[in-house]
Tab-separated table of C-alpha atoms in Angstrom:
chain	number	residue	atom	x	y	z
A	283	UNK	CA	6.117	19.979	21.228
A	284	UNK	CA	2.862	19.245	22.812
A	285	UNK	CA	0.793	21.698	20.458
A	286	UNK	CA	2.325	20.400	17.373
A	287	UNK	CA	-0.206	19.340	14.800
A	288	UNK	CA	-0.631	15.578	13.893
A	289	UNK	CA	-1.770	15.234	10.513
A	290	UNK	CA	-4.929	13.009	9.870
A	291	UNK	CA	-4.354	9.952	7.524
A	292	UNK	CA	-7.207	8.026	5.918
A	293	UNK	CA	-6.676	4.467	5.768
A	294	UNK	CA	-8.944	2.356	3.400
A	295	UNK	CA	-10.300	-0.918	4.686
A	296	UNK	CA	-12.448	-3.618	3.452
A	297	UNK	CA	-16.039	-5.053	4.791
A	298	UNK	CA	-16.162	-8.402	6.188
A	299	UNK	CA	-19.765	-10.167	5.902
A	300	UNK	CA	-19.006	-11.919	9.169
A	301	UNK	CA	-18.879	-9.635	11.904
A	302	UNK	CA	-18.355	-10.113	15.804
A	303	UNK	CA	-19.608	-13.556	16.519
A	304	UNK	CA	-20.944	-13.912	13.081
A	305	UNK	CA	-23.841	-11.378	13.836
A	306	UNK	CA	-23.251	-8.379	11.270
A	307	UNK	CA	-20.740	-7.017	8.639
A	308	UNK	CA	-18.162	-4.927	10.066
A	309	UNK	CA	-15.215	-3.164	8.799
A	310	UNK	CA	-11.694	-3.879	10.348
A	311	UNK	CA	-8.207	-2.656	10.330
A	312	UNK	CA	-5.067	-4.019	11.995
A	313	UNK	CA	-4.083	-1.810	14.965
A	314	UNK	CA	-0.454	-1.693	13.762
A	315	UNK	CA	-1.584	1.142	11.136
A	316	UNK	CA	-2.712	3.239	14.063
A	317	UNK	CA	0.583	2.493	16.285
A	318	UNK	CA	3.043	3.396	13.557
A	319	UNK	CA	1.161	6.511	12.514
A	320	UNK	CA	1.097	7.578	16.324
A	321	UNK	CA	4.732	6.756	16.347
A	322	UNK	CA	5.213	9.029	13.254
A	323	UNK	CA	3.238	11.889	14.896
A	324	UNK	CA	-0.091	10.960	12.888
A	325	UNK	CA	-3.492	10.123	13.890
A	326	UNK	CA	-5.136	7.614	11.492
A	327	UNK	CA	-8.882	6.861	10.757
A	328	UNK	CA	-10.570	3.888	8.957
A	329	UNK	CA	-11.970	5.008	5.584
A	330	UNK	CA	-14.478	2.290	4.426
A	331	UNK	CA	-15.874	2.017	0.966
A	332	UNK	CA	-19.276	3.204	2.042
A	333	UNK	CA	-17.776	6.873	2.947
A	334	UNK	CA	-18.774	9.538	0.355
A	335	UNK	CA	-15.582	10.666	-1.418
A	336	UNK	CA	-15.744	14.161	-0.263
A	337	UNK	CA	-13.760	12.719	2.891
A	338	UNK	CA	-10.776	13.400	1.046
A	339	UNK	CA	-10.962	16.979	1.723
A	340	UNK	CA	-10.929	16.464	5.311
A	341	UNK	CA	-7.508	14.033	4.883
A	342	UNK	CA	-3.805	15.115	5.027
A	343	UNK	CA	-2.665	11.972	3.655
A	344	UNK	CA	-4.092	8.394	2.613
A	345	UNK	CA	-2.911	5.108	3.001
A	346	UNK	CA	-4.073	2.340	0.689
A	347	UNK	CA	-4.111	-1.116	2.554
A	348	UNK	CA	-4.031	-4.912	1.509
A	349	UNK	CA	-6.936	-7.105	1.200
A	350	UNK	CA	-8.752	-9.033	-1.716
A	351	UNK	CA	-7.495	-9.457	-5.413
A	352	UNK	CA	-8.119	-6.228	-7.772
A	353	UNK	CA	-10.770	-6.868	-10.318
A	354	UNK	CA	-8.818	-7.337	-13.172
A	355	UNK	CA	-11.210	-5.641	-15.406
A	356	UNK	CA	-9.488	-2.414	-14.095
A	357	UNK	CA	-6.335	-3.736	-15.943
A	358	UNK	CA	-8.008	-4.779	-18.760
A	359	UNK	CA	-7.973	-8.534	-18.103
A	360	UNK	CA	-10.512	-11.242	-17.379
A	361	UNK	CA	-10.310	-12.705	-13.911
A	362	UNK	CA	-9.045	-16.140	-13.827
A	363	UNK	CA	-10.145	-19.281	-11.701
A	364	UNK	CA	-7.306	-18.554	-9.174
A	365	UNK	CA	-8.062	-14.841	-8.770
A	366	UNK	CA	-10.338	-13.778	-5.732
A	367	UNK	CA	-13.798	-12.901	-6.775
A	368	UNK	CA	-13.734	-9.255	-6.786
A	369	UNK	CA	-15.096	-6.725	-4.210
A	370	UNK	CA	-16.585	-4.049	-6.316
A	371	UNK	CA	-17.700	-1.627	-3.943
A	372	UNK	CA	-14.425	-1.516	-2.422
A	373	UNK	CA	-12.500	-1.504	-5.801
A	374	UNK	CA	-14.564	1.047	-7.357
A	375	UNK	CA	-14.412	3.348	-4.169
A	376	UNK	CA	-10.695	3.116	-3.759
A	377	UNK	CA	-9.949	3.490	-7.249
A	378	UNK	CA	-11.890	7.046	-7.039
A	379	UNK	CA	-10.573	8.194	-3.883
A	380	UNK	CA	-7.057	7.295	-5.377
A	381	UNK	CA	-7.529	9.287	-8.506
A	382	UNK	CA	-8.865	12.338	-6.706
A	383	UNK	CA	-5.979	12.057	-4.225
A	384	UNK	CA	-3.386	12.163	-6.923
A	385	UNK	CA	-5.357	15.081	-8.620
A	386	UNK	CA	-4.580	17.062	-5.243
A	387	UNK	CA	-0.918	15.628	-4.978
A	388	UNK	CA	-1.574	14.537	-1.344
A	389	UNK	CA	0.821	12.155	0.173
A	390	UNK	CA	-0.314	8.324	-0.734
A	391	UNK	CA	1.460	5.082	0.525
A	392	UNK	CA	0.059	1.854	-0.787
A	393	UNK	CA	0.655	-1.466	0.874
A	394	UNK	CA	0.222	-4.798	-0.603
A	395	UNK	CA	-2.948	-4.495	-2.850
A	396	UNK	CA	-2.630	-0.633	-2.230
A	397	UNK	CA	0.715	-0.793	-4.048
A	398	UNK	CA	-0.794	-2.890	-7.057
A	399	UNK	CA	-3.902	-0.592	-7.180
A	400	UNK	CA	-1.349	2.480	-7.645
A	401	UNK	CA	0.363	0.847	-10.434
A	402	UNK	CA	-3.259	-0.389	-11.837
A	403	UNK	CA	-4.108	3.411	-11.687
A	404	UNK	CA	-1.084	4.434	-13.586
A	405	UNK	CA	-2.335	1.988	-16.323
A	406	UNK	CA	-0.294	-0.815	-15.309
A	407	UNK	CA	-0.954	-4.747	-14.948
A	408	UNK	CA	-0.841	-7.358	-12.231
A	409	UNK	CA	-0.010	-11.353	-12.460
A	410	UNK	CA	-2.952	-12.703	-11.026
A	411	UNK	CA	-0.930	-15.422	-9.616
A	412	UNK	CA	2.942	-15.175	-9.310
A	413	UNK	CA	3.534	-18.837	-9.326
A	414	UNK	CA	0.812	-19.855	-12.309
A	415	UNK	CA	1.960	-16.883	-14.429
A	416	UNK	CA	5.693	-16.130	-14.220
A	417	UNK	CA	8.926	-17.587	-13.215
A	418	UNK	CA	9.327	-16.372	-9.752
A	419	UNK	CA	10.263	-18.019	-6.599
A	420	UNK	CA	8.065	-19.481	-4.003
A	421	UNK	CA	9.029	-16.738	-1.323
A	422	UNK	CA	6.204	-14.286	-1.692
A	423	UNK	CA	3.136	-15.983	0.457
A	424	UNK	CA	4.611	-16.491	3.405
A	425	UNK	CA	2.060	-17.891	6.069
A	426	UNK	CA	3.026	-15.190	8.738
A	427	UNK	CA	3.033	-11.659	8.050
A	428	UNK	CA	5.236	-11.340	11.109
A	429	UNK	CA	8.114	-13.561	9.367
A	430	UNK	CA	10.766	-12.438	7.079
A	431	UNK	CA	10.740	-13.635	3.778
A	432	UNK	CA	13.243	-12.361	1.386
A	433	UNK	CA	15.689	-9.572	0.989
A	434	UNK	CA	14.668	-6.781	-1.297
A	435	UNK	CA	17.200	-4.735	-3.502
A	436	UNK	CA	16.968	-0.831	-3.290
A	437	UNK	CA	17.466	0.669	-7.048
A	438	UNK	CA	18.707	4.108	-7.521
A	439	UNK	CA	17.901	7.278	-6.012
A	440	UNK	CA	14.572	6.975	-4.075
A	441	UNK	CA	12.426	7.856	-1.211
A	442	UNK	CA	12.888	4.477	0.272
A	443	UNK	CA	16.711	4.616	-0.636
A	444	UNK	CA	17.228	7.686	1.462
A	445	UNK	CA	15.845	5.686	4.736
A	446	UNK	CA	19.035	3.408	4.638
A	447	UNK	CA	22.779	3.403	4.489
A	448	UNK	CA	22.547	-0.391	2.761
A	449	UNK	CA	21.531	-1.594	-0.725
A	450	UNK	CA	19.069	-3.875	0.585
A	451	UNK	CA	16.570	-4.630	3.544
A	452	UNK	CA	14.769	-7.912	4.778
A	453	UNK	CA	11.085	-7.799	4.140
A	454	UNK	CA	7.767	-10.023	5.054
A	455	UNK	CA	5.760	-10.866	2.484
A	456	UNK	CA	2.083	-12.496	1.834
A	457	UNK	CA	0.713	-11.967	-1.398
A	458	UNK	CA	-0.063	-14.162	-4.841
A	459	UNK	CA	-0.352	-11.380	-6.913
A	460	UNK	CA	2.322	-8.640	-8.223
A	461	UNK	CA	3.182	-5.849	-10.594
A	462	UNK	CA	3.608	-6.977	-14.292
A	463	UNK	CA	3.586	-4.274	-16.800
A	464	UNK	CA	4.772	-1.058	-14.724
A	465	UNK	CA	2.123	1.658	-15.056
A	466	UNK	CA	3.332	5.205	-16.897
A	467	UNK	CA	4.770	7.565	-14.813
A	468	UNK	CA	5.847	5.011	-12.037
A	469	UNK	CA	9.380	3.809	-11.287
A	470	UNK	CA	10.737	0.818	-9.974
A	471	UNK	CA	12.589	1.633	-6.691
A	472	UNK	CA	12.929	-2.115	-5.256
A	473	UNK	CA	12.735	-5.810	-6.308
A	474	UNK	CA	12.827	-9.142	-4.837
A	475	UNK	CA	15.951	-11.668	-5.112
A	476	UNK	CA	13.956	-13.060	-7.828
A	477	UNK	CA	13.635	-9.471	-9.520
A	478	UNK	CA	9.865	-9.210	-9.046
A	479	UNK	CA	8.812	-5.629	-8.429
A	480	UNK	CA	8.726	-4.886	-4.819
A	481	UNK	CA	8.079	-0.996	-4.770
A	482	UNK	CA	7.188	1.893	-6.967
A	483	UNK	CA	7.055	5.730	-6.744
A	484	UNK	CA	5.726	8.288	-8.735
A	485	UNK	CA	7.847	10.428	-11.118
A	486	UNK	CA	5.066	12.904	-11.178
A	487	UNK	CA	3.723	13.646	-7.724
A	488	UNK	CA	5.644	14.712	-4.540
A	489	UNK	CA	5.108	11.726	-2.426
A	490	UNK	CA	3.477	8.626	-3.837
A	491	UNK	CA	4.863	4.997	-2.926
A	492	UNK	CA	3.772	1.544	-3.382
A	493	UNK	CA	5.631	-1.381	-1.666
A	494	UNK	CA	4.402	-5.138	-1.667
A	495	UNK	CA	5.282	-5.946	1.609
A	496	UNK	CA	3.449	-5.207	5.064
A	497	UNK	CA	6.012	-2.258	6.736
A	498	UNK	CA	3.271	-1.434	9.443
A	499	UNK	CA	3.616	-5.329	10.603
A	500	UNK	CA	7.424	-5.318	11.143
A	501	UNK	CA	7.934	-1.575	11.987
A	502	UNK	CA	8.382	-2.277	15.530
A	503	UNK	CA	11.304	-4.679	15.101
A	504	UNK	CA	13.067	-2.837	12.196
A	505	UNK	CA	13.507	0.714	11.914
A	506	UNK	CA	13.776	0.921	7.991
A	507	UNK	CA	9.927	0.240	8.064
A	508	UNK	CA	9.131	2.521	10.746
A	509	UNK	CA	11.089	5.160	8.793
A	510	UNK	CA	8.613	4.414	5.627
A	511	UNK	CA	5.943	5.993	7.722
A	512	UNK	CA	8.007	8.653	9.417
A	513	UNK	CA	8.666	10.012	6.130
A	514	UNK	CA	5.447	9.637	4.696
A	515	UNK	CA	4.293	11.598	7.465
A	516	UNK	CA	6.956	14.431	7.326
A	517	UNK	CA	6.044	14.846	3.541
A	518	UNK	CA	2.332	15.132	4.603
A	519	UNK	CA	3.444	17.894	7.081
A	520	UNK	CA	5.369	19.853	4.280
A	521	UNK	CA	2.630	19.363	1.821
A	522	UNK	CA	0.529	21.471	4.291
A	523	UNK	CA	2.701	23.950	4.760
A	524	UNK	CA	2.415	24.724	0.989
A	525	UNK	CA	-1.223	24.999	1.187
């Protein structure tokens, strides 16, 4: 319908110190996020960490995106030599806006770092480097996000399992960190072929899902990944009807 309301989804992003031609800092966000949301019937807006937290009152849903490693102090660890130097401004902002969004019970989708941030917010921990800290396979940090890296197994009934008739789906993968101890109030809904946690959802909220891969990149090639955004946006619209 031409007059159908399109929800506004906030998409977190970082700040690069090297701007256009290196002239000034800038915020950037892959075009793919806007495309998948447009295809799902929503609009996206970049939410950089210098925004006031009151911006949440203008948003209908929240996507937490990928980026640099989360400061390990958020999950009660000391940063190890192979962990990125933390972006404290981004970490503090995203942790606060995530907690506020959880308290308001608005739909949230966490992607890669965003899925890890969800786990940390629920009290969980992370592997600071998969290959150095745990016996998992070298399948999780493929150079190109356009490439399929491995399969995931969908576990039990979940918001992701509802999107496919299959028990497994192919995903891309570009991360060196991952969920270790699961946060309280989350359940595992997908694992990789080596049993590394690939997706979680909240048992305490209407629609809060975190995935370790980048569905926005391969959504145009594989319907399962576009459906993740479709069902996210549908949950946003349903949530608006309750308000």
